[in-house]
Coordinates of C-alpha atoms in Angstrom, one line a residue:
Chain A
X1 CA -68.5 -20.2 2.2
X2 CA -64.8 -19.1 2.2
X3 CA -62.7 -21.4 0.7
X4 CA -58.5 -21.8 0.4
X5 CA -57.1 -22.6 -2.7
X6 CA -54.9 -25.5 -2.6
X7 CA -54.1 -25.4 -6.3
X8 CA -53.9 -22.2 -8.8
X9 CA -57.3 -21.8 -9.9
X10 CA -58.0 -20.7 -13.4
X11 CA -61.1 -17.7 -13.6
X12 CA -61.2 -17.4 -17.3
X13 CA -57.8 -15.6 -18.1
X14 CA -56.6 -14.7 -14.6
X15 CA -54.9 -17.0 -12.4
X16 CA -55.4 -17.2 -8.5
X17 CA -52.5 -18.2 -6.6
X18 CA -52.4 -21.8 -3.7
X19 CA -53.0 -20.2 -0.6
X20 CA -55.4 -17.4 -1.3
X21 CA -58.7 -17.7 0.6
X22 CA -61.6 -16.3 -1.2
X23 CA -65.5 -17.0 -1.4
X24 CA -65.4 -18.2 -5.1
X25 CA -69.3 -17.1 -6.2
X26 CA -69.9 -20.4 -8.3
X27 CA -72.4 -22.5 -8.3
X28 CA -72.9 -25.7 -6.1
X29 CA -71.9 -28.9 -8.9
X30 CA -69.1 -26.2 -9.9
X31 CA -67.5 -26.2 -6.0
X32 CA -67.9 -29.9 -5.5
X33 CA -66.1 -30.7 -8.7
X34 CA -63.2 -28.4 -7.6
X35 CA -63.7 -30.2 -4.2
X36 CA -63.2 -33.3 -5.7
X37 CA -60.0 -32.5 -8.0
X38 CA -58.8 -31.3 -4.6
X39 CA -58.5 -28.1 -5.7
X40 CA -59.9 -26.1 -3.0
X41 CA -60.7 -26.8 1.0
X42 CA -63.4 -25.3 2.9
X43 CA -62.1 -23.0 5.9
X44 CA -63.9 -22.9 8.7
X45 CA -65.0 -19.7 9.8
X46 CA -64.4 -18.4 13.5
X47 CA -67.1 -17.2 15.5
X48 CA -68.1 -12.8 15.6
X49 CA -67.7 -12.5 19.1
X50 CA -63.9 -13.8 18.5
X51 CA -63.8 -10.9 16.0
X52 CA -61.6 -8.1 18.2
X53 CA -64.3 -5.4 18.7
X54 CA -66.9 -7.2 17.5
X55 CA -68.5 -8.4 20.8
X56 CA -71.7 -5.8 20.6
X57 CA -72.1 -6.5 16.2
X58 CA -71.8 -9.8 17.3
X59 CA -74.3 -10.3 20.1
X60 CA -76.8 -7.8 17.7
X61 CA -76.4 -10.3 15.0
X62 CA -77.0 -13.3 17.0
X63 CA -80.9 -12.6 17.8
X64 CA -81.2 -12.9 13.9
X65 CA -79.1 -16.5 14.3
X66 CA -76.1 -15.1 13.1
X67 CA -73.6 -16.7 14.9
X68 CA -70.1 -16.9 12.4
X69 CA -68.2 -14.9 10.2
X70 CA -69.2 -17.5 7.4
X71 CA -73.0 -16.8 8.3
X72 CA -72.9 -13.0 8.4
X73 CA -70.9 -12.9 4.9
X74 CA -73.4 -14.2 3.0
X75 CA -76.4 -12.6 4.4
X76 CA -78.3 -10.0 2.0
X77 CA -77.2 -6.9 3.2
X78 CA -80.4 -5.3 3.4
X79 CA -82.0 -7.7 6.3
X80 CA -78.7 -7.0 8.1
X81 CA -79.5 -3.5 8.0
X82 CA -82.9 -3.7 9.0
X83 CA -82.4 -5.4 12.1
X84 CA -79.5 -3.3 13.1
X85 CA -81.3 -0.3 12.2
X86 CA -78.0 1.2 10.0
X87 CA -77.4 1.9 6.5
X88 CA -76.7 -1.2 4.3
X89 CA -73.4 0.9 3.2
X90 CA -72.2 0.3 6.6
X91 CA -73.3 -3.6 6.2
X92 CA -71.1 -3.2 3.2
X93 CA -67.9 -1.9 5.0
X94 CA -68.3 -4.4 7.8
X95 CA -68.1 -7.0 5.4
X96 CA -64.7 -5.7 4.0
X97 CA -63.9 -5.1 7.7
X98 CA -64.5 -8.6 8.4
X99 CA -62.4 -10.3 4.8
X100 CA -59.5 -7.7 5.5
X101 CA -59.6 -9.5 9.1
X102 CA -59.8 -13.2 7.5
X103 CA -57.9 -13.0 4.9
X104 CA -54.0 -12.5 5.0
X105 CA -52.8 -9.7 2.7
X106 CA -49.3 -9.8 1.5
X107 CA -48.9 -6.0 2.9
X108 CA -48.6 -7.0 6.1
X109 CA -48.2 -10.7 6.4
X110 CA -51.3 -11.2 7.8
X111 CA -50.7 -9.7 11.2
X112 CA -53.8 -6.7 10.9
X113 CA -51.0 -4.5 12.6
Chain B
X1 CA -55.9 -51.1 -5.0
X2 CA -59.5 -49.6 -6.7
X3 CA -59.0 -49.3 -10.0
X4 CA -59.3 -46.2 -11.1
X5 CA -62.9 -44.5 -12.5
X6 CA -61.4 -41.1 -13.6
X7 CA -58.9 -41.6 -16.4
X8 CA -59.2 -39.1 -19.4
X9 CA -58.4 -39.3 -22.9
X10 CA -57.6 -36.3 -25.4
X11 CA -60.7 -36.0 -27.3
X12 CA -61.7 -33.0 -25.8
X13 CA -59.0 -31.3 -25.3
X14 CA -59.0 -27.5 -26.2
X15 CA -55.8 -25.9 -27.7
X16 CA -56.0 -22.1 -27.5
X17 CA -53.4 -19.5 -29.5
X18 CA -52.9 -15.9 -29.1
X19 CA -53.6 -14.7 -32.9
X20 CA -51.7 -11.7 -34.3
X21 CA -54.0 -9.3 -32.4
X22 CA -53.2 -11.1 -28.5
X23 CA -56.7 -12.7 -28.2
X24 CA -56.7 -16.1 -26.8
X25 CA -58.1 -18.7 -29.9
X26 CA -59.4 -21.9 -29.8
X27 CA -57.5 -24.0 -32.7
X28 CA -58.8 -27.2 -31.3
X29 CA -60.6 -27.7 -34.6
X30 CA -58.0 -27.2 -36.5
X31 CA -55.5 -29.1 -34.6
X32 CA -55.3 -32.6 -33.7
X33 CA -52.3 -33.5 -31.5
X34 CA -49.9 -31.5 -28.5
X35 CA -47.4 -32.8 -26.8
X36 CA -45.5 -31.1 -24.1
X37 CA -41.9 -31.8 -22.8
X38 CA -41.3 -30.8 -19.1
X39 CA -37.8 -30.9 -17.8
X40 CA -36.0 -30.5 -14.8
X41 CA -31.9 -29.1 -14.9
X42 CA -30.1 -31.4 -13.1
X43 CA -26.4 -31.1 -12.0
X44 CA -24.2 -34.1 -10.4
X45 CA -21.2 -34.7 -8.9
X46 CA -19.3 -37.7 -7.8
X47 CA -16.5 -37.6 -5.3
X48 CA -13.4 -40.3 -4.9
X49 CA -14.4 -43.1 -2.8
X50 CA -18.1 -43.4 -4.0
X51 CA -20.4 -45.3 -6.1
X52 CA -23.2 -43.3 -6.8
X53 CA -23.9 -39.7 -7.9
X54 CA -25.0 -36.7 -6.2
X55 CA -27.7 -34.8 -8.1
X56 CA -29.1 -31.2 -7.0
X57 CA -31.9 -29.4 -8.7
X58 CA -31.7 -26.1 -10.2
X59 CA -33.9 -24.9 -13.1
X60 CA -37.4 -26.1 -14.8
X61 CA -37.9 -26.1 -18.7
X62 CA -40.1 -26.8 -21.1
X63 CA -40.9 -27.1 -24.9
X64 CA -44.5 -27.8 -26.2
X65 CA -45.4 -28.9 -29.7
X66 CA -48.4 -29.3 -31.6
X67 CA -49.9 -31.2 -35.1
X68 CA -52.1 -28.7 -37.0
X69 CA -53.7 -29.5 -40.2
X70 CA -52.8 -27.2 -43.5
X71 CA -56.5 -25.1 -44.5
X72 CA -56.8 -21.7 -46.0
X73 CA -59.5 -20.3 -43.3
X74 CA -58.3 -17.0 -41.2
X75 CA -57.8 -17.8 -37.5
X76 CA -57.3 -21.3 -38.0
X77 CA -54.2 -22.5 -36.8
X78 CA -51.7 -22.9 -39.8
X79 CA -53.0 -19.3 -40.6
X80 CA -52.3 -18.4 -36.9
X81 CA -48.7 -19.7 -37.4
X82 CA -48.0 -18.3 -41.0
X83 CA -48.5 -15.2 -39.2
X84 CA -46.6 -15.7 -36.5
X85 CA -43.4 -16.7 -38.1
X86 CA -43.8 -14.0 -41.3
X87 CA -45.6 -11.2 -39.8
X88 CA -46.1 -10.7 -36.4
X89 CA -42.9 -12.5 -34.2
X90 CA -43.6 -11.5 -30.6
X91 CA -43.9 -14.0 -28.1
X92 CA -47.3 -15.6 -27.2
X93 CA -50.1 -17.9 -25.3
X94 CA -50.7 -20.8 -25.7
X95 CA -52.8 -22.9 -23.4
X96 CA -54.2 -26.8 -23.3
X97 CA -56.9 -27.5 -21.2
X98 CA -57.5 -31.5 -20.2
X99 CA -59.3 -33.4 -20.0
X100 CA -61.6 -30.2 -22.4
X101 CA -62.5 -26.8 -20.5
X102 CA -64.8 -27.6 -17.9
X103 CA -64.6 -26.7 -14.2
X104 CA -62.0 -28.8 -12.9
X105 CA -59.9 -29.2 -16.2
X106 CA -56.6 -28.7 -15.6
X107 CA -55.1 -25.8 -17.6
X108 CA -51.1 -25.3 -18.9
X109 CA -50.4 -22.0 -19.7
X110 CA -47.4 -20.9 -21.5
X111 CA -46.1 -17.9 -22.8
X112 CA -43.6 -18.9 -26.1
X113 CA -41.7 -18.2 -28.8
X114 CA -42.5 -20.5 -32.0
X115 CA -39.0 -22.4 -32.2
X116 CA -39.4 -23.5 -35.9
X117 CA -42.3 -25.2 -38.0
X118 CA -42.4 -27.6 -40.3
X119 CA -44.6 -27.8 -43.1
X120 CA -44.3 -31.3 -45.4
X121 CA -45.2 -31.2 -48.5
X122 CA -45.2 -34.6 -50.6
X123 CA -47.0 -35.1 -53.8
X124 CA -47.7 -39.1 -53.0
X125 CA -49.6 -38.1 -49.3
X126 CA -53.7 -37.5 -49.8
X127 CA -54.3 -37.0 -46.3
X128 CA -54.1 -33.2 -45.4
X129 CA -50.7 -31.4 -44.6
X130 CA -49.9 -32.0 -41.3
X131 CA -47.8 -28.7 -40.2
X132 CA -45.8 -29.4 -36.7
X133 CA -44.8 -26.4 -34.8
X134 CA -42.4 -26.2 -31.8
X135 CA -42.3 -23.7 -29.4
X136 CA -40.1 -22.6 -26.0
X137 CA -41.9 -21.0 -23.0
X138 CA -40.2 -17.7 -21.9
X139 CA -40.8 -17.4 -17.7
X140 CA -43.1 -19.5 -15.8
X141 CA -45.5 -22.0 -17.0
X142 CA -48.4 -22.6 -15.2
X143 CA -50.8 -24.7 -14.6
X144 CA -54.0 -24.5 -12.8
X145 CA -57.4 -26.0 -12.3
X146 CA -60.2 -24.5 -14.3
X147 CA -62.9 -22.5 -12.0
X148 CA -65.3 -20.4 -14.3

């Protein structure tokens, strides 16, 4: 799950910033207490097919009820590429494909132009 | 209105202190109260034919203190601040975690330069020598919620 922080959010020593959308790798009573401080808000991801050239990933991905970006992110790898008969490498760069897509980078104000 | 279920005290709060070396340490044990002072730089202006003042906002400020109790053991926080002020006089972090330094603590981070310290010393007083130090941020302080 991809979540937006809506306060600074302290991992050890570094600092992550309100407004940056991440998928925050802790455990379940460690998101629901941030949930509860308010800290953080679940996004809600858009569907693959809505994904600009995405349409044939997409409908490959949906016979294995993969349906969202959400979904497909947190998927192993490896049965993703099994059933799309590539490499997981290329499971890997899809994956980064899909944040860079998501997730608004200061380079180019979040326009993927 | 509910009353509230989620009020904290400062029993577990955890004080860290860059040492000498720049590592973050906790001085919680050796420490017993912090206060800090968060201030906003107002200006005003009035003009003929009113009543009340005008203010505008500008700059943010802070100072943070803290209560640390006198012992002779290395990285404890009167030997931290010994060294500080005699030895090694760069600015540093500090950082209070509250309600302690769980997931969803709130954390304040500042960076600071020790502003003076005080050390009593009274013959009649058998409770340890309480040293109070006071220190300046330099740039922004922050605080954040506690995630890992």
């Amino acid at each position: 799950m991809m979540y937006r922080l809506l306060k600074p959010l302290a991992f050890g020593e570094r600092i992550v910033p309100v407004g940056a959308v991440k998928r925050l790798g802790l455990d379940d009573e460690a998101i629901e207490k941030l949930l509860h401080r308010g800290a953080i808000a679940p996004v809600n991801m858009p569907p693959l097919r809505e994904i600009p050239l995405w349409k044939s990933r997409a409908a490959g991905l949906l016979k294995i009820g993969i349906l969202d970006a959400d979904q497909f992110l947190e998927a192993p790898n490896k049965i993703l590429a099994e059933h799309l008969k590539v490499e997981p490498s290329a499971i890997e760069e899809w994956k980064a494909e899909l944040l860079r897509w998501l997730i608004p980078t200061t380079e180019d104000g979040g326009c993927h132009c | 209105m509910a009353q509230t279920t989620t009020a904290v005290n400062a029993c577990d709060v955890v004080v860290n202190l860059d040492n000498s070396s720049g590592t973050l340490t906790d001085i919680s044990g050796s420490s017993n109260e912090v206060s800090m002072d968060f201030s906003n730089n107002l200006g005003e202006f009035r003009t003929f034919g009113t009543e009340w003042p005008v203010r505008m906002q500008c700059g943010a400020d802070a100072t943070i203190s803290f209560n640390a109790i006198y012992s002779t053991t290395a990285s404890e926080a009167v030997d931290i601040l010994k060294d500080w002020f005699f030895t090694d006089r760069d600015s540093r972090t500090i950082r209070v975690d509250i309600p302690d330094s769980s997931v969803g603590s709130d954390r304040y981070t500042f960076e600071v330069w020790l502003e003076s310290m005080n050390i009593p010393v009274a013959v009649e007083e058998p409770a340890p020598i309480l040293v109070s130090a006071t220190m300046k941020p330099t740039g922004t302080v922050t605080l954040s919620t506690i995630a890992s």
